XYZ file of C-alpha atoms in Angstrom:
531
model
C 97.220 54.613 181.149
C 99.633 57.093 179.556
C 103.333 57.011 180.411
C 105.467 60.039 179.714
C 108.990 61.113 180.418
C 109.064 62.280 184.002
C 106.353 60.014 185.379
C 107.472 57.370 187.834
C 105.757 54.362 186.318
C 106.611 55.529 182.820
C 109.681 54.458 180.974
C 111.258 57.481 182.496
C 114.636 57.625 180.835
C 114.444 54.684 178.509
C 112.692 54.005 175.265
C 109.836 51.604 175.684
C 107.910 49.936 172.916
C 104.505 48.429 172.268
C 104.118 46.332 169.139
C 101.687 44.745 166.651
C 102.109 42.081 164.045
C 102.112 43.385 160.474
C 98.569 43.611 159.255
C 97.021 42.852 162.644
C 93.665 44.502 163.343
C 92.351 45.023 166.879
C 89.085 43.228 167.451
C 88.335 44.286 171.044
C 89.549 46.493 173.896
C 92.119 43.813 174.675
C 93.421 44.187 171.130
C 93.634 47.994 171.090
C 96.769 49.415 169.516
C 99.059 51.135 172.017
C 101.270 53.924 170.766
C 104.897 54.384 171.730
C 107.059 57.366 170.796
C 110.848 57.151 171.089
C 112.978 60.305 171.371
C 116.573 59.368 170.474
C 117.818 62.966 170.359
C 116.845 63.846 173.927
C 119.509 63.601 176.660
C 119.437 60.752 179.149
C 121.910 59.001 181.467
C 123.857 55.818 180.826
C 122.680 52.528 182.300
C 125.717 51.420 184.301
C 126.658 47.844 183.484
C 126.993 47.159 187.223
C 123.192 47.231 187.400
C 123.423 43.672 186.020
C 125.517 42.389 188.951
C 125.174 38.991 190.609
C 125.293 37.652 194.176
C 126.933 34.387 195.293
C 126.635 33.666 199.009
C 127.788 30.595 200.915
C 124.225 29.322 201.116
C 122.828 25.909 200.264
C 124.455 24.627 197.068
C 125.082 28.083 195.643
C 128.854 27.731 196.049
C 129.473 24.059 196.815
C 127.944 22.178 193.887
C 126.983 25.333 192.021
C 130.394 26.935 191.487
C 132.879 24.658 193.232
C 133.131 20.910 192.631
C 136.780 20.417 193.572
C 139.823 19.717 191.445
C 139.353 15.944 191.579
C 135.678 15.988 190.542
C 134.586 14.007 187.444
C 132.508 17.083 186.547
C 134.610 19.093 184.052
C 136.312 21.913 185.928
C 139.235 24.300 185.897
C 141.032 24.319 189.252
C 137.860 23.041 190.938
C 135.431 25.543 189.341
C 132.860 23.856 187.126
C 133.304 24.692 183.459
C 129.657 24.488 182.340
C 128.680 27.195 184.829
C 131.631 29.377 183.820
C 130.727 29.111 180.138
C 127.094 29.989 180.812
C 127.988 33.013 182.955
C 130.502 34.361 180.449
C 127.618 34.836 178.010
C 125.974 37.231 180.509
C 129.010 39.567 180.670
C 128.572 39.582 184.460
C 129.959 42.964 185.646
C 130.445 42.115 189.332
C 129.810 39.323 191.830
C 129.010 40.032 195.473
C 130.622 37.505 197.866
C 130.782 35.877 200.489
C 127.460 37.223 201.812
C 124.850 38.170 202.809
C 124.327 37.143 206.385
C 127.157 34.650 205.944
C 129.560 37.535 205.344
C 129.237 38.918 208.871
C 130.371 35.594 210.322
C 133.051 34.902 207.709
C 136.684 34.979 208.773
C 138.834 35.106 205.687
C 141.824 33.251 207.103
C 139.679 30.117 207.361
C 139.644 30.028 203.542
C 143.262 30.508 202.436
C 146.289 28.257 202.204
C 146.509 24.487 201.650
C 143.086 22.844 201.583
C 144.085 20.261 204.190
C 144.818 23.014 206.711
C 141.586 24.964 206.315
C 139.068 25.017 209.133
C 135.700 23.304 208.782
C 133.022 25.638 210.143
C 129.261 25.632 210.647
C 127.074 27.865 208.473
C 124.791 28.923 211.314
C 122.758 31.294 209.140
C 121.803 28.837 206.425
C 120.707 25.374 207.476
C 123.572 24.525 209.817
C 125.588 23.072 206.938
C 129.290 22.381 207.323
C 131.532 24.672 205.289
C 134.937 23.135 204.474
C 136.249 26.563 203.404
C 137.735 24.966 200.297
C 136.253 27.879 198.349
C 137.928 30.962 199.773
C 139.468 34.212 198.627
C 141.830 32.835 195.992
C 139.177 30.497 194.582
C 136.659 33.335 194.399
C 139.147 35.545 192.560
C 139.882 32.670 190.180
C 136.142 32.232 189.593
C 135.472 35.869 188.712
C 138.523 35.892 186.472
C 137.218 32.830 184.630
C 133.816 34.443 184.022
C 135.345 37.842 183.192
C 133.849 39.745 186.116
C 134.891 42.024 188.997
C 134.966 41.416 192.737
C 132.434 42.888 195.146
C 133.738 41.717 198.518
C 131.601 42.137 201.648
C 133.753 42.499 204.763
C 132.776 41.236 208.209
C 131.521 44.166 210.292
C 129.269 42.040 212.525
C 131.591 39.540 214.239
C 134.849 40.862 212.795
C 137.049 43.878 213.420
C 138.451 46.716 211.320
C 141.896 45.146 211.746
C 140.700 41.809 210.319
C 139.039 43.508 207.334
C 142.081 45.700 206.716
C 144.357 42.648 206.760
C 142.068 40.870 204.284
C 142.191 43.820 201.907
C 145.985 43.894 202.219
C 146.132 40.170 201.424
C 144.113 40.787 198.265
C 145.646 44.034 197.015
C 149.058 44.767 198.578
C 152.343 44.820 196.689
C 154.073 41.400 196.551
C 157.026 42.923 198.420
C 154.873 43.330 201.547
C 154.281 40.526 204.027
C 150.622 40.352 202.996
C 151.599 40.182 199.335
C 154.174 37.489 200.053
C 151.510 35.380 201.756
C 149.231 35.795 198.752
C 152.091 34.853 196.410
C 152.814 31.755 198.504
C 149.185 30.758 197.927
C 149.609 30.997 194.164
C 148.908 34.587 193.118
C 151.811 37.014 193.165
C 150.088 39.985 191.473
C 147.609 42.039 193.508
C 143.948 41.282 192.935
C 141.475 43.899 191.768
C 138.683 44.622 194.247
C 136.181 46.875 192.480
C 133.683 47.154 195.348
C 133.823 46.544 199.088
C 130.684 46.218 201.197
C 131.031 47.722 204.670
C 128.896 45.081 206.357
C 125.586 43.485 205.437
C 122.153 44.160 206.893
C 123.656 45.606 210.051
C 120.100 46.461 211.095
C 119.340 42.698 211.197
C 121.498 39.594 210.836
C 124.633 41.768 210.708
C 124.351 42.727 214.375
C 120.987 44.460 214.946
C 122.875 47.763 215.232
C 121.176 51.078 215.724
C 121.772 53.493 212.839
C 124.106 55.657 214.948
C 126.140 52.692 216.130
C 126.484 51.421 212.579
C 127.649 54.841 211.390
C 130.369 54.851 214.046
C 131.577 51.437 212.822
C 131.198 52.308 209.142
C 133.571 55.264 209.509
C 136.304 52.986 210.886
C 135.956 50.494 208.055
C 135.701 53.226 205.419
C 138.935 54.704 206.744
C 141.108 51.658 207.392
C 139.984 49.028 204.861
C 142.329 50.277 202.149
C 142.881 49.063 198.607
C 146.634 48.971 197.953
C 146.454 47.968 194.291
C 148.307 50.806 192.540
C 146.522 50.044 189.262
C 143.140 50.943 190.734
C 143.060 54.722 190.461
C 140.721 57.355 189.089
C 137.500 55.894 187.677
C 138.871 52.418 188.405
C 139.288 53.100 192.127
C 137.547 50.797 194.598
C 134.074 51.909 195.664
C 132.816 51.450 199.234
C 129.183 50.428 199.774
C 127.625 51.313 203.131
C 124.652 49.448 204.609
C 121.399 51.199 203.775
C 117.737 50.372 203.898
C 115.725 47.333 204.867
C 112.979 47.752 202.289
C 110.790 50.720 203.160
C 112.613 51.485 206.425
C 114.625 54.677 206.037
C 116.456 55.121 209.358
C 119.791 53.922 207.984
C 119.411 56.048 204.853
C 118.990 59.195 206.929
C 121.806 58.369 209.355
C 124.382 57.335 206.762
C 123.644 60.174 204.353
C 123.684 62.781 207.143
C 127.055 61.447 208.289
C 128.314 61.519 204.704
C 127.219 65.126 204.215
C 129.085 66.128 207.383
C 132.122 63.877 206.817
C 135.700 64.906 207.424
C 138.559 64.220 205.014
C 139.568 60.881 206.503
C 136.688 58.702 205.278
C 134.214 58.410 202.444
C 131.717 56.084 200.784
C 130.645 55.827 197.176
C 127.370 53.901 197.491
C 124.534 53.046 199.858
C 122.734 49.718 199.705
C 119.051 48.844 199.511
C 117.688 45.333 200.104
C 114.170 44.526 198.952
C 112.657 41.221 197.853
C 109.479 40.365 195.974
C 107.579 38.055 198.312
C 104.073 39.538 198.766
C 104.278 39.002 202.512
C 106.773 37.895 205.130
C 107.918 35.229 205.805
C 107.805 34.112 202.162
C 104.937 31.668 201.755
C 103.891 31.774 198.095
C 104.814 28.797 195.912
C 107.423 29.026 193.168
C 105.758 26.293 191.082
C 102.245 25.111 190.191
C 100.592 28.470 190.792
C 97.842 30.261 188.916
C 96.960 33.751 187.780
C 96.027 34.941 191.286
C 99.595 34.620 192.511
C 101.032 35.640 189.153
C 99.279 39.021 189.347
C 99.955 39.441 193.071
C 103.710 38.913 192.756
C 104.023 41.217 189.743
C 102.148 43.918 191.665
C 104.554 43.460 194.567
C 107.634 43.710 192.358
C 106.409 46.892 190.661
C 106.476 48.548 194.095
C 110.277 48.680 193.663
C 109.790 51.840 191.602
C 108.208 53.834 194.417
C 110.637 52.394 196.950
C 113.649 53.622 194.984
C 111.983 56.989 194.435
C 111.453 57.469 198.188
C 114.989 56.478 199.097
C 116.440 58.580 196.298
C 114.515 61.606 197.562
C 116.169 61.242 200.977
C 119.583 60.872 199.376
C 118.915 63.934 197.219
C 118.504 66.095 200.324
C 122.043 65.296 201.436
C 123.591 64.659 198.035
C 121.863 66.679 195.294
C 124.759 66.012 192.909
C 124.137 62.260 193.220
C 127.739 61.414 194.036
C 126.653 58.494 196.229
C 125.075 55.689 194.211
C 122.098 53.658 195.376
C 123.159 49.996 195.174
C 120.207 47.589 195.244
C 122.579 44.767 196.079
C 119.940 42.246 197.165
C 116.723 41.894 195.230
C 114.665 39.226 193.521
C 111.803 36.817 194.160
C 111.708 35.004 197.485
C 109.159 32.189 197.739
C 108.444 29.274 200.062
C 111.196 26.623 199.975
C 110.519 23.676 197.710
C 109.006 20.711 199.536
C 111.580 18.184 200.692
C 114.503 20.621 200.714
C 116.388 22.089 203.660
C 114.436 25.311 204.407
C 117.739 27.037 205.145
C 118.987 26.363 201.614
C 116.347 28.657 200.039
C 115.680 26.353 197.091
C 112.868 27.486 194.805
C 111.810 26.963 191.207
C 112.304 29.614 188.519
C 109.368 30.179 186.173
C 108.304 32.392 183.280
C 106.786 34.677 185.937
C 110.298 35.207 187.334
C 111.559 36.175 183.896
C 108.936 38.927 183.682
C 109.685 39.908 187.269
C 113.393 40.285 186.452
C 112.719 42.346 183.338
C 110.350 44.666 185.211
C 112.969 45.317 187.890
C 115.713 45.960 185.346
C 113.398 48.442 183.635
C 112.757 50.172 186.959
C 116.481 50.402 187.692
C 116.958 51.951 184.246
C 114.342 54.595 185.006
C 116.389 55.544 188.064
C 119.782 55.266 186.371
C 120.895 58.670 187.633
C 120.998 57.252 191.181
C 120.866 53.438 190.823
C 124.271 52.455 189.489
C 124.620 48.923 190.826
C 122.307 46.036 191.699
C 122.829 42.366 192.564
C 120.087 39.810 192.013
C 119.799 37.102 194.669
C 121.268 34.691 193.834
C 123.474 33.369 191.062
C 123.119 29.567 191.310
C 120.657 27.201 193.048
C 119.430 29.827 195.535
C 116.332 32.063 195.341
C 115.918 33.666 191.865
C 118.857 31.858 190.333
C 120.404 32.176 186.880
C 121.436 28.521 186.859
C 120.429 25.317 188.615
C 122.713 22.318 189.024
C 122.367 18.774 190.332
C 125.716 17.007 190.439
C 126.813 16.833 186.769
C 123.519 18.284 185.418
C 122.927 21.981 184.724
C 119.929 23.933 183.462
C 119.525 27.611 182.555
C 116.520 29.336 184.105
C 114.096 31.820 182.506
C 115.788 34.557 184.556
C 119.128 33.614 182.975
C 117.678 34.260 179.542
C 116.468 37.720 180.559
C 119.984 38.664 181.612
C 121.375 37.312 178.334
C 118.791 39.179 176.274
C 119.517 42.437 178.156
C 123.299 42.346 177.567
C 123.078 45.158 174.937
C 121.820 47.531 177.649
C 125.035 47.325 179.668
C 126.685 50.768 179.617
C 124.239 51.876 176.908
C 122.877 55.428 176.768
C 119.209 55.398 177.661
C 116.691 56.914 175.259
C 113.585 58.723 176.553
C 110.128 57.578 175.492
C 106.466 58.165 176.154
C 103.851 55.508 175.617
C 100.434 54.228 176.550
C 100.878 51.147 178.711
C 97.288 49.969 178.718
C 95.894 47.932 181.605
C 96.041 44.337 182.728
C 93.443 43.496 185.385
C 92.865 40.359 187.394
C 90.412 40.404 190.267
C 91.122 43.486 192.374
C 94.594 43.962 190.862
C 95.176 46.353 187.969
C 98.656 46.738 186.501
C 100.220 48.410 183.464
C 99.805 46.013 180.590
C 103.138 46.835 178.980
C 106.493 48.062 180.235
C 109.536 48.947 178.158
C 112.922 50.615 177.964
C 115.353 51.476 175.184
C 118.917 52.612 174.735
C 121.705 53.147 172.222
C 124.791 50.986 172.595
C 128.359 52.158 172.005
C 127.949 51.514 168.266
C 124.870 53.742 168.061
C 122.448 50.832 167.645
C 118.991 51.366 169.117
C 117.705 48.536 171.342
C 114.181 48.102 172.674
C 113.058 45.892 175.558
C 109.355 45.245 176.069
C 107.297 43.315 178.618
C 103.701 42.231 178.113
C 102.260 41.393 181.537
C 98.891 40.200 180.224
C 98.947 36.392 180.386
C 96.125 35.919 177.878
C 96.299 38.628 175.202
C 98.979 39.944 172.865
C 99.892 43.608 173.144
C 99.632 45.423 169.826
C 102.047 48.326 169.566
C 102.756 51.085 167.111
C 106.262 52.428 167.775
C 107.243 55.806 166.336
C 110.908 56.790 166.466
C 111.520 60.508 166.092
C 113.998 61.657 163.486
C 114.918 58.222 162.156
C 112.017 56.187 160.771
C 112.863 52.500 161.257
C 112.451 49.945 158.505
C 112.613 46.793 160.652
C 113.557 45.291 163.994
C 115.023 41.909 164.829
C 115.514 40.213 168.172
C 114.199 37.614 170.590
C 111.098 36.979 172.635
C 110.832 34.870 175.800
C 107.473 33.287 176.573
C 105.938 29.879 177.235
C 102.635 28.056 177.469
C 101.852 29.054 181.056
C 102.942 31.628 183.628
C 104.322 28.818 185.805
C 106.298 27.128 183.004
C 109.801 26.129 184.121
C 112.959 24.616 182.693
C 113.995 21.267 184.136
C 116.952 18.944 183.681
C 114.768 16.723 181.472
C 113.060 19.602 179.611
C 115.654 22.404 179.630
C 114.135 24.549 176.852
C 110.510 24.855 177.939
C 111.157 28.574 178.485
C 113.785 29.697 175.984
C 114.105 32.678 173.616
C 112.955 32.453 170.028
C 113.372 34.852 167.122
C 111.077 37.850 166.803
C 110.972 40.327 163.964
C 109.047 43.404 162.927
C 108.638 45.551 159.862
C 107.728 49.194 159.459
C 104.230 50.348 158.785
C 103.220 53.741 157.405
C 104.429 55.723 160.403
C 106.576 53.352 162.454
C 107.211 49.839 163.640
C 104.273 47.495 163.870
C 104.786 44.554 166.196
C 102.978 42.070 168.345
C 104.072 41.193 171.873
C 102.847 37.701 172.758
C 101.015 37.224 176.057
C 103.217 36.953 179.183
C 106.398 37.752 177.322
C 109.639 39.737 177.289
C 111.042 40.935 173.957
C 114.370 42.593 173.120
C 114.837 43.976 169.605
C 117.530 45.719 167.625
C 116.040 48.481 165.481
C 117.324 48.905 161.933
């Protein structure tokens, strides 16, 4: 299986790598050496750091218990936001956080969550388990949270049960000059300076939980919100201006893509959008029924096959967007993606609690590689979700916290944020299980702002190492150093009592006669800095 620049499944615009241990000799077809050639001098786009965005919805214990513990909690916190979570997220250099939803966003009324805590309304979270929401985590707390982790706000406004006037007033509260009435109200609540809102979502899943709107009806609403939901922060101009994200596709369904992009192509001066969303989860069937723990190779292979379909999905949606926008001015924002499994036994099904295994680490890396291959169009994504929900970075239980295998992938991939991608061609080999055949290896590469070459490699085969000979044109490497993430089994997980079952360890490589010679362990993700 040969991957070249320009093929969809190939590492299209990124340098991938296949590796062998020094002195290793293949003994069978499973041990065959796979060749990778990296082309650092060829042009390629930049991988926008916003591709590594996060998603924090009012859902289960994602906010309450995950982010917010309250100012009087014995759990260490700063103004009610738990410090262990903040410290862990800062290491990921999180570029943006999408909030408050999700389906919750189209029933969220922002005034319920501002002002003195004692005066805030207690509401019912009808979308997610019927839980009570005290609204103690609202706009000002969210802005404090993203400031503490060093991120930017991606605020989803209520298009479903709200109005353009309500959304416009919310944006004024967040961004207007302190001399205005909206700014004075914000200042009275503790923040005189305008907030920065980097992205605004014009609704969420308007084809479903956001109102079951027809594409044409949504377009008529979208234009109103795109026009009147203004950012008044004078510091946000030029490349720093707020970007508006319209509702796009439900997986493979393209009706919204066609309707929104046609409207955009024919737009008048008074409105605009900068991005179109795509929501697609790895579940291998709907409703999600596959387990997130104690599974075997059958479901391991099935779920990886399902997640690799993201490549073709993005290609199809990008092709539609290209017809209306050949200059790629409108970004494709995959602002909900990740693994969605059956809820863990004994939990509220509406809280979407699932375990996070080594399989999910590979799944995350494969998706990030796919987004990199489509970096000319995909310029933002948001994994679902940040804490305690679906494919989470972090899990908490009262005072306890554990980092998941997916967290470690995001930490290992930090060097790829805003890095210039490097084209490659390579032989991926094959991994087969039953009727499923997948590429054995996937990889990307890029140069960071300092000119350092980074390589990320995934070995999907759960039983055999992938031996790779990596040739780098024009600059023969002498070594590579980095980390590898693997574990004893595909369903290995981190727990509060065994938090480092799946954790990165050091990995190195030296140069052979013609290039790097490395060995990718079975079921692993490796990220290396090339010297």
